[in-house]
Amino acid sequence: MSHEYVSVVDDDGLVLRSLARLFEAHGFSVRAFSSARDFLEGESRPGPGCIVMDLSMPGLNGLELQQALTATADSRPVIFISGHGSVPSSVEAMKAGAVDFLTKPLDEQKLLGAVRIALQKDRSAREKDAERSAIMDRLATLTLRERQVLGRVVAGKLNKQIAAELGTAEKTIKVHRARMMRKMAVDSLAQLVRAWTLSQPPAA
Amino acid sequence: MHGTLFVVWTMVGATSLTLAAVHGIVWLLDRRRSPNLAFCLLAVAVAGIARTEFGLARAATVEEYAQWLRWFYVASFGATAGVVLFVRLYFGTGRVWLGWVVVLLRGLVVAGNVLAPAGSSWQVVRLDRIPVFGELAAVSADAVVRPLQWVATSASFVFLAYVFDATVALWRRPERDARRKAALVGGAIIGTRLAATLQAQLIVWGIVAMPVMVSPAFLIMLAAMTYELCRDIVASAHIEKEAHRLRDELAHVARVGTLGELSGSLAHELNQPLGAILRNAEAAKMLLDRHTPDLDELRAIVADIRADDQRAAAIIERMRGLLKRKSLELHAVSLQPLVQEVLALVRNDAAARRVTLDFAMPEELPPVAADRVQVSQVLLNLLVNGIDAVSDANATVRRVAVEARRTGPRTVEVTVADSGHGISPEILPRVFEPFVTTKAKGLGIGLAVSRTIVEAHGGRLWAHNNDRSGATFRFTLPIAEPAT
């Protein structure tokens, strides 16, 4: 897994530098951007990490940048900082998936805490992503018949029922099922169901 | 060889003419002061009376005496009409028709004596010479009184009635100075007239042999009038000064109010550098705790802390400047930095409400003659209004544009245009009136004060709706005279 960064976006140069220094002093790796445009250009291939951005910036503002990120499937957690936390904009930001919404004057501990939580969230999201893609890879190795068996097993059907539905002997289904379990790298029905659930696209 | 009489009449004449000149100048400088003009005419007439009285006293023959008497009637007509006019203009009371009766009757007397052969009302047939103040003066020894003299006498009584009536009316008025004016000026006029009429009767009817000497009494009346007129001038100078002071005071109050509205965003602006200082200090502290502190980084941190501090100081200085209480002072002011500073004050507020601020002005724009603080206030007020308008309108185009350009050889025009909802037609004619507001929290004095400020600069402030959306406020300022 590549190194994680805290990306800071603020149009105010002095504020930007002080934020970057604070994070660096606390051991985070930082990338600083003085505008939304710079950020979008500089992070076209985003790695792990989180984003700390000012809500009101000239040009593309924080909320618009957040929308742009959603559009490019950049799922990094976003922490907004704002000098004047108006209720509508904070609601909008949180709805769009912001981790936190901090108002200036910033409380250092809160800010650092929010960054830690955001990074943690990003990490677990990435782990989940990694797991899901591993399962997807395994699913891809199944034959058509094995997939048919899998679908019916997770639906709670017995080997006998599956054999009847697919028009083969129960013994044959048992063989398919054992091979499928091995390919999916699971030992129990419970593990199989969990893997199956993970592989399904999240409910909208 | 001239004696005391010459000196007395010359002094009366010279004093009257001097007073006439002074008040004539006052009227020329301020045409609203019409009582001063009436006084000027009256004082010239008194000088005329003094001159003719001297002529009468020095008359060698009955014919010469009659000749001077004609001019005496002309001068005293002027004095009477002057007083009637003065009372009307200065007291503002009295019956106009009575005044006209006086003027008409005295006019008849003048016409009779000037157009008809000399002595139509009172003909002196024999002169005598009696010692007055050590020299001989001509006096009437024998005279014929004609019916026209009764007209002159009744004119005097109508005159007294007119002045008395006007004085009483003034006395009853509620103004603070009304009673003093009525007593002093009204009393002086009535006293002078009574003395003059009494003397005239004594001479005309041959009861006392004395030269005609009414002009010194008139001087007392002129003195009373001058005293009051001067008091008025001094008082109005005080009032003007007071008005200026109140205008500055009101401007200050409005300024404090506007800054109050912006206080949230100003606090934020101040928090930016203060927060940055704190984070820099924290970072520096952690750097110093390391075994080998990065000195270059520490230097950069200290430099940033300095810059942050200066920035905070600049914000406070800007606010302090606007909060200062001071009177209007015109200097040559360059608009570019002034507009930039005001924009800096509202920048945060605008950003928070997603309003873009634009500013355009040609580089070669000459400096204007302006009070930096008060013009900043006008601009601040217009910008805050513009941002509010855009914000309230929920418009898709969200901008407020400031422009400055030269529109005449001596004029610079500054415009503040917004893309809001414009000004409703029923409010538009009244937007500059005090206490007219569309804001829930506004007091409605911002624009009224702004207009007063611009007008005190010799400029104009007006508003109109734009063709497409929003409103534009424009004000002009005079270009500063090149420094000499």
XYZ file of C-alpha atoms in Angstrom:
688
model
C 0.000 0.000 0.000
C 1.354 3.421 -0.936
C 2.033 6.186 1.617
C -0.900 8.243 2.897
C -1.061 12.028 2.624
C -3.037 14.835 4.159
C -3.877 17.146 1.255
C -4.531 20.724 2.372
C -6.367 23.214 0.126
C -6.610 26.858 1.211
C -6.334 30.016 -0.880
C -4.733 31.915 1.986
C -0.995 31.278 1.644
C -0.086 31.989 5.255
C -2.928 29.876 6.600
C -2.046 27.086 4.164
C 1.591 27.004 5.238
C 0.750 27.049 8.933
C -1.676 24.145 8.501
C 0.880 22.183 6.497
C 3.531 22.779 9.155
C 1.248 21.753 11.973
C 0.387 18.468 10.263
C 4.007 17.793 9.384
C 5.097 18.528 12.943
C 2.628 15.877 14.070
C 4.117 13.381 11.714
C 1.710 13.491 8.820
C 2.847 13.718 5.232
C 1.333 16.802 3.655
C 0.552 18.079 0.197
C -0.452 21.747 0.071
C -2.514 23.405 -2.659
C -3.493 27.049 -2.845
C -6.560 26.547 -5.019
C -9.082 23.938 -6.052
C -7.669 24.001 -9.576
C -4.137 23.322 -8.361
C -5.494 20.489 -6.279
C -7.388 18.852 -9.147
C -4.357 19.123 -11.415
C -1.839 18.029 -8.793
C -3.815 15.031 -7.573
C -5.087 13.495 -10.765
C -4.058 10.059 -9.429
C -5.051 10.264 -5.782
C -3.484 7.880 -3.312
C -4.612 7.121 0.220
C -5.141 9.934 2.669
C -7.616 12.648 3.457
C -8.355 16.196 2.355
C -8.536 19.305 4.524
C -10.030 22.211 2.602
C -11.275 25.731 3.114
C -14.955 26.098 2.333
C -14.826 29.571 0.815
C -12.244 30.003 -1.885
C -12.291 32.136 -4.987
C -12.986 30.209 -8.174
C -14.092 26.691 -7.335
C -15.172 26.736 -3.678
C -14.975 23.851 -1.223
C -18.424 22.417 -1.875
C -17.946 22.516 -5.626
C -14.586 20.828 -5.242
C -16.220 18.145 -3.125
C -18.743 17.533 -5.909
C -15.937 17.342 -8.437
C -14.208 14.724 -6.271
C -17.351 12.632 -6.037
C -17.637 12.805 -9.810
C -14.067 11.512 -10.270
C -14.697 8.685 -7.777
C -12.103 10.078 -5.386
C -13.430 8.662 -2.161
C -10.995 10.286 0.247
C -12.636 11.704 3.365
C -12.955 15.478 3.359
C -12.661 17.816 6.364
C -13.999 21.299 5.761
C -12.735 24.324 7.572
C -14.684 27.533 7.419
C -14.525 30.960 8.940
C -18.251 31.310 9.024
C -20.004 28.006 9.342
C -23.338 28.810 7.855
C -25.809 26.044 8.623
C -26.923 25.384 5.024
C -23.394 24.942 3.707
C -22.363 22.672 6.572
C -25.457 20.537 6.044
C -24.707 20.362 2.342
C -21.102 19.399 3.058
C -21.994 16.691 5.549
C -24.631 15.272 3.210
C -22.056 15.029 0.476
C -19.907 12.948 2.789
C -17.645 15.339 4.633
C -16.092 13.758 7.698
C -16.069 16.920 9.707
C -16.873 20.572 9.466
C -14.646 22.783 11.602
C -15.049 26.505 12.058
C -12.256 28.981 12.587
C -10.664 29.761 14.930
C -9.500 26.185 14.623
C -8.950 24.060 17.682
C -5.691 22.213 16.970
C -6.619 19.102 18.887
C -9.989 18.854 17.192
C -8.371 19.379 13.828
C -5.703 16.753 14.428
C -8.318 14.396 15.838
C -10.507 14.898 12.784
C -7.545 14.168 10.518
C -6.741 10.963 12.406
C -10.342 9.810 12.180
C -10.435 10.668 8.479
C -7.251 8.732 7.795
C -8.593 5.787 9.775
C -11.800 5.917 7.783
C -9.872 6.045 4.541
C -7.726 3.114 5.609
C -10.646 0.911 6.528
C -12.461 1.910 3.358
C -9.415 0.957 1.365
C -9.059 -2.355 3.223
C -12.654 -3.122 2.458
C -12.059 -2.158 -1.148
C -9.020 -4.441 -1.281
C -11.008 -7.306 0.202
C -13.851 -6.745 -2.192
C -11.568 -6.754 -5.190
C -9.927 -9.990 -3.951
C -13.359 -11.597 -3.724
C -14.268 -10.301 -7.157
C -11.061 -11.885 -8.479
C -12.008 -15.178 -6.890
C -15.542 -14.973 -8.223
C -14.091 -14.527 -11.680
C -12.351 -17.913 -11.435
C -15.663 -19.804 -10.921
C -17.236 -21.807 -13.731
C -20.814 -21.141 -14.748
C -22.051 -24.207 -12.887
C -20.071 -23.304 -9.750
C -21.585 -19.811 -9.842
C -25.068 -21.287 -10.173
C -24.359 -23.451 -7.156
C -22.991 -20.498 -5.192
C -26.079 -18.418 -5.863
C -28.327 -21.175 -4.590
C -26.147 -21.987 -1.570
C -26.168 -18.427 -0.300
C -29.943 -18.362 -0.913
C -30.096 -21.107 1.720
C -30.941 -24.072 -0.501
C -29.978 -27.661 0.289
C -27.795 -29.725 -2.049
C -30.812 -31.858 -2.903
C -32.888 -28.862 -3.939
C -30.023 -27.433 -5.976
C -29.533 -30.786 -7.722
C -33.226 -30.892 -8.578
C -33.197 -27.320 -9.884
C -30.105 -27.831 -11.999
C -31.184 -31.299 -13.102
C -28.140 -33.230 -11.866
C -27.273 -35.661 -9.129
C -26.792 -34.437 -5.557
C -23.333 -36.027 -5.627
C -22.282 -33.832 -8.538
C -23.519 -30.699 -6.733
C -21.448 -31.721 -3.696
C -18.313 -31.817 -5.883
C -19.129 -28.416 -7.464
C -19.806 -26.965 -4.046
C -16.522 -28.185 -2.557
C -14.567 -26.795 -5.511
C -16.415 -23.482 -5.310
C -15.689 -23.204 -1.564
C -12.015 -23.844 -2.194
C -11.821 -21.320 -5.019
C -13.558 -18.708 -2.855
C -11.092 -19.485 -0.051
C -13.786 -19.966 2.566
C -14.249 -22.713 5.124
C -17.813 -22.180 6.223
C -21.157 -21.168 4.879
C -21.016 -18.047 7.073
C -17.734 -16.933 5.458
C -19.150 -17.587 2.015
C -22.229 -15.446 2.712
C -20.050 -12.618 4.007
C -17.841 -12.750 0.894
C -20.937 -12.843 -1.317
C -22.431 -9.825 0.463
C -19.182 -7.896 0.114
C -19.096 -8.602 -3.603
C -22.547 -7.178 -4.150
C -22.648 -3.482 -5.140
C -23.617 -1.416 -2.077
C -27.299 -0.617 -1.856
C -28.031 2.761 -3.337
C -15.437 127.081 8.775
C -17.413 124.008 9.893
C -18.821 123.636 13.356
C -20.320 120.920 15.499
C -23.451 120.550 13.351
C -21.336 119.665 10.349
C -19.466 117.103 12.390
C -22.668 115.550 13.760
C -24.368 115.234 10.375
C -21.247 114.016 8.649
C -20.806 111.368 11.271
C -24.436 110.277 11.032
C -24.170 110.108 7.244
C -20.843 108.278 7.251
C -21.985 105.786 9.879
C -25.207 105.079 7.992
C -23.378 104.574 4.708
C -20.829 102.286 6.363
C -23.593 100.159 7.867
C -25.383 100.165 4.504
C -22.228 98.932 2.771
C -21.618 96.155 5.324
C -25.140 94.811 5.160
C -25.246 95.233 1.398
C -22.183 92.976 1.218
C -23.799 90.464 3.578
C -26.797 90.327 1.260
C -24.595 89.980 -1.820
C -22.792 87.041 -0.224
C -25.979 85.342 0.894
C -29.044 86.349 -1.108
C -31.345 84.645 1.357
C -30.619 87.411 3.826
C -33.192 89.851 2.421
C -33.610 91.792 5.724
C -29.999 92.901 5.276
C -30.899 94.352 1.875
C -33.870 96.235 3.367
C -31.533 97.502 6.075
C -29.014 98.612 3.449
C -31.665 100.677 1.597
C -32.900 102.110 4.897
C -29.388 103.135 6.001
C -28.754 104.857 2.650
C -32.006 106.782 3.142
C -30.901 107.815 6.664
C -27.641 109.108 5.219
C -29.783 111.054 2.731
C -31.820 112.529 5.587
C -28.637 113.612 7.369
C -27.360 115.283 4.215
C -30.614 117.190 3.601
C -30.852 118.246 7.235
C -27.411 119.772 6.901
C -28.557 121.490 3.689
C -31.639 122.872 5.460
C -29.593 124.255 8.331
C -27.210 125.946 5.928
C -29.909 127.342 3.592
C -29.296 131.023 2.866
C -32.695 131.798 1.367
C -36.260 130.600 1.627
C -35.992 129.161 -1.908
C -32.890 127.213 -1.043
C -34.621 125.926 2.090
C -37.599 124.771 0.028
C -35.260 123.037 -2.383
C -33.582 121.081 0.386
C -36.983 120.305 1.867
C -37.952 118.521 -1.366
C -34.959 116.238 -1.043
C -35.739 115.766 2.609
C -39.160 114.384 1.675
C -37.555 111.994 -0.839
C -35.045 110.733 1.745
C -37.602 110.320 4.475
C -39.871 108.456 2.041
C -36.942 106.086 1.486
C -36.449 105.699 5.235
C -40.140 105.026 5.873
C -40.473 102.541 3.035
C -37.191 100.939 4.171
C -38.481 100.403 7.691
C -41.812 99.028 6.405
C -39.917 96.572 4.220
C -37.461 95.658 6.973
C -40.224 94.975 9.483
C -42.034 92.822 6.963
C -38.935 90.810 5.998
C -37.286 90.597 9.386
C -40.243 90.197 11.729
C -42.281 88.223 9.230
C -45.368 89.562 10.992
C -47.711 92.557 10.668
C -50.405 93.509 8.234
C -49.138 93.982 4.720
C -51.991 96.252 3.731
C -51.112 98.663 6.560
C -47.586 98.776 5.223
C -48.902 99.615 1.780
C -51.067 102.391 3.217
C -47.974 103.925 4.819
C -45.987 103.706 1.588
C -48.913 105.144 -0.388
C -49.481 108.106 1.953
C -45.752 108.963 2.087
C -45.678 108.524 -1.664
C -48.435 111.124 -1.999
C -46.441 113.541 0.166
C -43.295 113.025 -1.936
C -45.215 113.365 -5.182
C -46.925 116.530 -3.955
C -43.657 118.129 -2.894
C -41.491 117.024 -5.809
C -43.889 117.390 -8.737
C -45.845 120.429 -7.520
C -44.217 123.782 -6.747
C -42.135 123.713 -3.578
C -43.925 123.804 -0.261
C -47.077 121.869 -1.158
C -47.478 120.645 2.403
C -45.494 123.096 4.448
C -44.150 126.341 3.028
C -41.590 128.325 4.962
C -42.027 131.980 4.261
C -39.375 133.431 6.527
C -36.107 132.080 7.841
C -34.475 132.867 11.098
C -30.978 131.971 12.311
C -30.449 130.691 15.786
C -27.268 129.454 17.454
C -27.084 125.666 17.687
C -23.939 124.060 19.161
C -22.099 127.311 18.701
C -23.011 128.017 15.093
C -25.950 129.620 13.352
C -28.521 127.331 11.791
C -31.443 128.277 9.554
C -34.833 127.636 11.136
C -38.356 128.314 10.052
C -39.619 131.572 11.557
C -42.922 131.665 9.776
C -44.615 129.014 7.633
C -47.875 128.090 5.939
C -49.273 124.617 6.680
C -51.139 123.107 3.721
C -53.650 120.146 3.759
C -50.975 117.751 2.377
C -49.184 118.113 5.720
C -52.094 116.250 7.322
C -51.412 113.350 4.990
C -47.795 113.298 6.185
C -48.868 113.388 9.813
C -51.461 110.643 9.401
C -48.861 108.564 7.519
C -46.741 108.762 10.666
C -49.584 107.425 12.788
C -50.428 104.627 10.351
C -46.712 103.809 10.330
C -46.665 103.604 14.139
C -49.761 101.386 14.061
C -48.159 99.112 11.464
C -44.922 98.716 13.431
C -46.720 98.337 16.750
C -48.976 95.633 15.321
C -46.019 93.749 13.801
C -44.026 94.067 17.031
C -46.840 92.700 19.177
C -47.314 89.795 16.760
C -43.590 89.048 16.937
C -43.650 89.276 20.724
C -46.289 86.569 20.834
C -44.308 84.204 18.661
C -42.863 81.163 20.466
C -39.273 81.457 19.161
C -36.652 81.951 21.801
C -35.372 85.299 20.521
C -38.738 86.686 19.374
C -39.381 88.779 22.485
C -35.932 90.302 22.579
C -36.111 91.183 18.896
C -39.598 92.650 19.254
C -38.612 94.746 22.265
C -35.300 95.934 20.889
C -35.975 96.506 17.204
C -39.700 97.248 17.456
C -39.073 99.527 20.454
C -36.241 101.368 18.685
C -38.340 101.938 15.558
C -41.350 103.196 17.516
C -39.212 105.393 19.785
C -37.333 106.916 16.863
C -40.521 107.530 14.953
C -42.268 109.105 17.924
C -39.302 111.445 18.434
C -39.194 112.330 14.741
C -42.952 112.932 14.532
C -42.961 115.014 17.698
C -40.091 117.131 16.420
C -41.809 117.546 13.053
C -45.010 118.755 14.720
C -43.137 121.237 16.908
C -41.324 122.679 13.893
C -44.217 122.606 11.442
C -46.606 124.357 13.773
C -43.910 126.853 14.735
C -44.098 125.933 18.425
C -40.360 125.590 18.816
C -37.821 127.200 16.537
C -35.206 124.493 15.865
C -33.457 122.963 12.867
C -34.725 119.622 11.505
C -32.591 117.015 13.328
C -34.216 113.574 13.114
C -31.288 111.631 11.664
C -29.327 111.155 14.938
C -32.423 109.433 16.370
C -32.553 107.187 13.295
C -29.002 106.141 14.087
C -30.212 104.571 17.347
C -32.740 102.559 15.354
C -30.051 101.456 12.886
C -27.860 100.407 15.801
C -30.644 98.230 17.265
C -31.294 96.604 13.883
C -27.596 96.013 13.238
C -27.204 94.393 16.628
C -29.947 91.873 15.879
C -28.805 91.212 12.313
C -25.260 90.536 13.504
C -26.542 88.247 16.226
C -28.392 86.291 13.539
C -25.277 85.980 11.407
C -23.246 84.738 14.363
C -26.030 82.356 15.380
C -26.342 80.921 11.878
C -22.578 80.421 11.775
C -22.955 78.455 15.000
C -25.841 76.502 13.544
C -23.823 75.671 10.451
C -20.916 74.543 12.567
C -23.272 72.497 14.684
C -24.807 71.010 11.530
C -21.349 70.000 10.324
C -20.582 68.476 13.672
C -23.857 66.556 13.662
C -23.217 65.369 10.118
C -19.796 64.051 11.127
C -21.300 62.489 14.207
C -24.046 60.784 12.227
C -21.515 59.615 9.663
C -19.529 58.111 12.492
C -22.554 56.355 13.942
C -23.472 54.953 10.530
C -19.878 53.817 10.024
C -19.817 52.042 13.359
C -23.125 50.433 12.427
C -21.823 49.186 9.098
C -18.684 47.826 10.717
C -20.915 46.180 13.295
C -22.746 44.365 10.518
C -19.383 43.208 9.230
C -18.008 42.310 12.623
C -18.416 38.580 12.065
C -16.438 38.539 8.891
C -13.879 40.980 10.303
C -13.373 38.701 13.279
C -12.840 35.875 10.855
C -10.336 37.908 8.929
C -8.476 38.555 12.141
C -8.665 34.883 13.113
C -6.872 33.856 9.931
C -3.478 35.350 10.869
C -3.971 34.691 14.597
C -4.691 31.011 13.984
C -1.757 30.802 11.605
C 0.532 32.290 14.260
C -0.624 29.725 16.795
C -0.121 26.784 14.435
C 3.283 28.085 13.384
C 4.308 28.441 17.018
C 3.097 24.933 17.747
C 5.010 23.548 14.760
C 8.127 25.447 15.840
C 7.853 24.063 19.347
C 7.715 20.511 18.032
C 10.611 21.171 15.646
C 12.699 22.477 18.540
C 12.009 19.303 20.524
C 13.774 17.250 17.892
C 17.448 16.292 18.191
C 18.481 18.288 15.151
C 16.000 21.097 14.605
C 15.658 22.170 10.977
C 16.936 25.745 11.278
C 15.839 26.768 7.793
C 12.323 25.627 8.517
C 12.382 27.480 11.843
C 13.516 30.652 10.058
C 10.680 30.292 7.578
C 8.235 29.838 10.457
C 9.447 32.973 12.211
C 9.188 34.943 8.962
C 5.613 33.733 8.516
C 4.704 34.623 12.086
C 5.995 38.118 11.420
C 3.972 38.394 8.232
C 0.854 37.092 10.010
C 1.293 39.595 12.775
C 1.659 42.461 10.333
C -1.444 41.309 8.557
C -3.439 41.284 11.780
C -2.126 44.753 12.603
C -3.173 46.032 9.169
C -6.715 44.722 9.663
C -6.976 46.408 13.045
C -5.548 49.631 11.624
C -8.134 49.648 8.833
C -10.955 49.201 11.318
C -9.562 51.763 13.689
C -9.368 54.260 10.871
C -13.052 53.819 10.143
C -14.047 53.872 13.789
C -12.229 57.131 14.416
C -14.371 60.136 15.098
C -13.181 63.022 13.016
C -14.455 65.933 11.019
C -14.478 66.169 7.248
C -11.025 66.908 5.858
C -10.412 67.059 2.144
C -7.096 65.813 0.803
C -5.870 64.595 -2.547
C -6.781 60.906 -2.308
C -5.851 58.202 -4.754
C -8.883 55.982 -5.368
C -7.052 52.750 -6.222
C -5.730 51.927 -2.713
C -8.870 53.307 -1.079
C -11.140 50.970 -3.050
C -8.773 48.053 -2.419
C -8.897 48.627 1.324
C -12.666 48.780 1.387
C -12.867 45.651 -0.740
C -10.591 43.926 1.775
C -13.095 44.742 4.511
C -16.021 43.067 2.738
C -14.087 40.310 0.949
C -14.818 37.689 3.577
C -18.440 38.578 3.887
C -18.777 38.365 0.121
C -16.937 35.045 -0.083
C -19.101 33.544 2.636
C -22.168 34.467 0.636
C -20.539 33.414 -2.627
C -20.566 36.879 -4.129
C -17.747 37.802 -6.500
C -16.286 41.287 -6.180
C -14.894 42.959 -9.290
C -12.950 46.166 -9.466
C -11.832 48.086 -12.526
C -10.356 51.524 -12.881
C -7.951 53.123 -15.349
C -4.396 53.520 -14.094
C -4.138 57.178 -14.992
C -7.120 58.297 -12.900
C -6.116 61.491 -11.065
C -6.480 61.753 -7.271
C -9.768 63.156 -5.963
C -10.355 65.808 -3.318
C -11.877 63.708 -0.587
C -11.987 62.699 3.039
C -10.462 59.235 2.992
C -12.530 57.870 5.875
C -15.858 59.255 4.736
C -15.484 58.208 1.105
C -14.447 54.743 2.321
C -17.630 54.751 4.336
C -19.780 55.580 1.300
C -18.116 52.843 -0.713
C -18.367 50.367 2.155
C -22.038 51.119 2.543
C -22.755 50.693 -1.170
C -20.765 47.443 -1.270
C -22.520 45.989 1.777
C -25.880 46.920 0.233
C -24.856 45.369 -3.083
C -23.704 42.124 -1.446
C -26.947 41.990 0.566
C -28.970 42.549 -2.600
C -27.217 39.743 -4.489
C -27.421 37.457 -1.489
C -31.137 38.110 -0.956
C -31.955 37.642 -4.611
C -30.554 34.098 -4.699
C -29.269 35.018 -8.123
C -27.235 32.686 -10.297
C -24.959 35.516 -11.394
C -23.576 36.711 -8.089
C -21.366 39.712 -8.474
C -20.850 43.269 -7.304
C -18.661 45.403 -9.540
C -16.887 48.602 -8.569
C -15.715 50.902 -11.317
C -14.109 54.325 -11.300
C -13.627 56.548 -14.305
C -13.250 60.131 -15.292
C -16.489 61.635 -16.578
C -15.566 65.302 -16.860
C -12.638 67.682 -16.732
C -13.062 67.962 -12.964
C -15.087 64.880 -12.117
C -14.483 61.241 -11.318
C -17.447 58.889 -11.150
C -17.480 55.748 -9.019
C -20.122 53.106 -9.697
C -21.146 50.118 -7.620
C -23.299 47.731 -9.646
C -24.865 44.555 -8.294
C -26.629 41.628 -9.919
C -29.366 41.479 -7.292
C -33.085 42.039 -7.572
C -32.877 45.788 -8.167
C -34.769 48.457 -6.279
C -38.560 48.295 -6.381
C -40.107 51.268 -8.205
C -41.976 52.497 -5.145
C -38.783 52.601 -3.062
C -36.468 53.970 -5.755
C -37.452 57.659 -5.441
C -37.066 57.460 -1.662
C -33.961 55.307 -1.196
C -31.879 58.230 -0.031
C -34.405 59.375 2.534
C -33.489 58.576 6.115
C -35.179 55.586 7.732
C -36.248 54.126 4.399
C -34.988 50.562 4.409
C -35.770 47.176 2.957
C -33.547 45.319 5.386
C -34.981 43.623 8.426
C -32.158 44.839 10.631
C -31.254 48.075 8.867
C -31.818 51.468 10.392
C -32.080 53.060 6.960
C -29.564 55.814 7.499
C -26.695 54.404 5.447
C -27.709 55.835 2.099
C -28.972 59.091 3.568
C -25.635 59.602 5.298
C -23.768 58.549 2.158
C -25.573 61.166 0.105
C -24.830 63.839 2.709
C -21.168 62.865 2.649
C -20.928 62.934 -1.136
C -22.710 66.281 -1.270
C -20.373 67.709 1.361
C -17.604 66.785 -1.099
C -19.390 68.729 -3.825
C -20.433 65.529 -5.581
C -23.677 63.726 -6.333
C -24.964 60.258 -5.391
C -27.806 58.615 -7.249
C -29.195 55.185 -8.078
C -30.922 53.443 -10.938
C -31.925 49.916 -11.834
C -29.907 48.056 -14.450
C -31.401 46.912 -17.745
C -30.920 43.236 -17.004
C -30.689 42.725 -13.275
C -29.775 44.554 -10.112
C -29.148 48.186 -9.350
C -26.288 50.619 -9.846
C -25.292 53.365 -7.444
C -23.150 56.165 -8.819
C -21.371 58.981 -7.082
C -19.107 61.723 -8.299
C -16.134 63.313 -6.620
C -14.178 66.377 -7.682
C -10.655 65.852 -8.967
C -8.068 67.295 -6.573
C -6.330 70.503 -7.572
C -2.760 69.699 -8.534
C -0.506 70.327 -5.545
C 1.121 73.728 -5.630
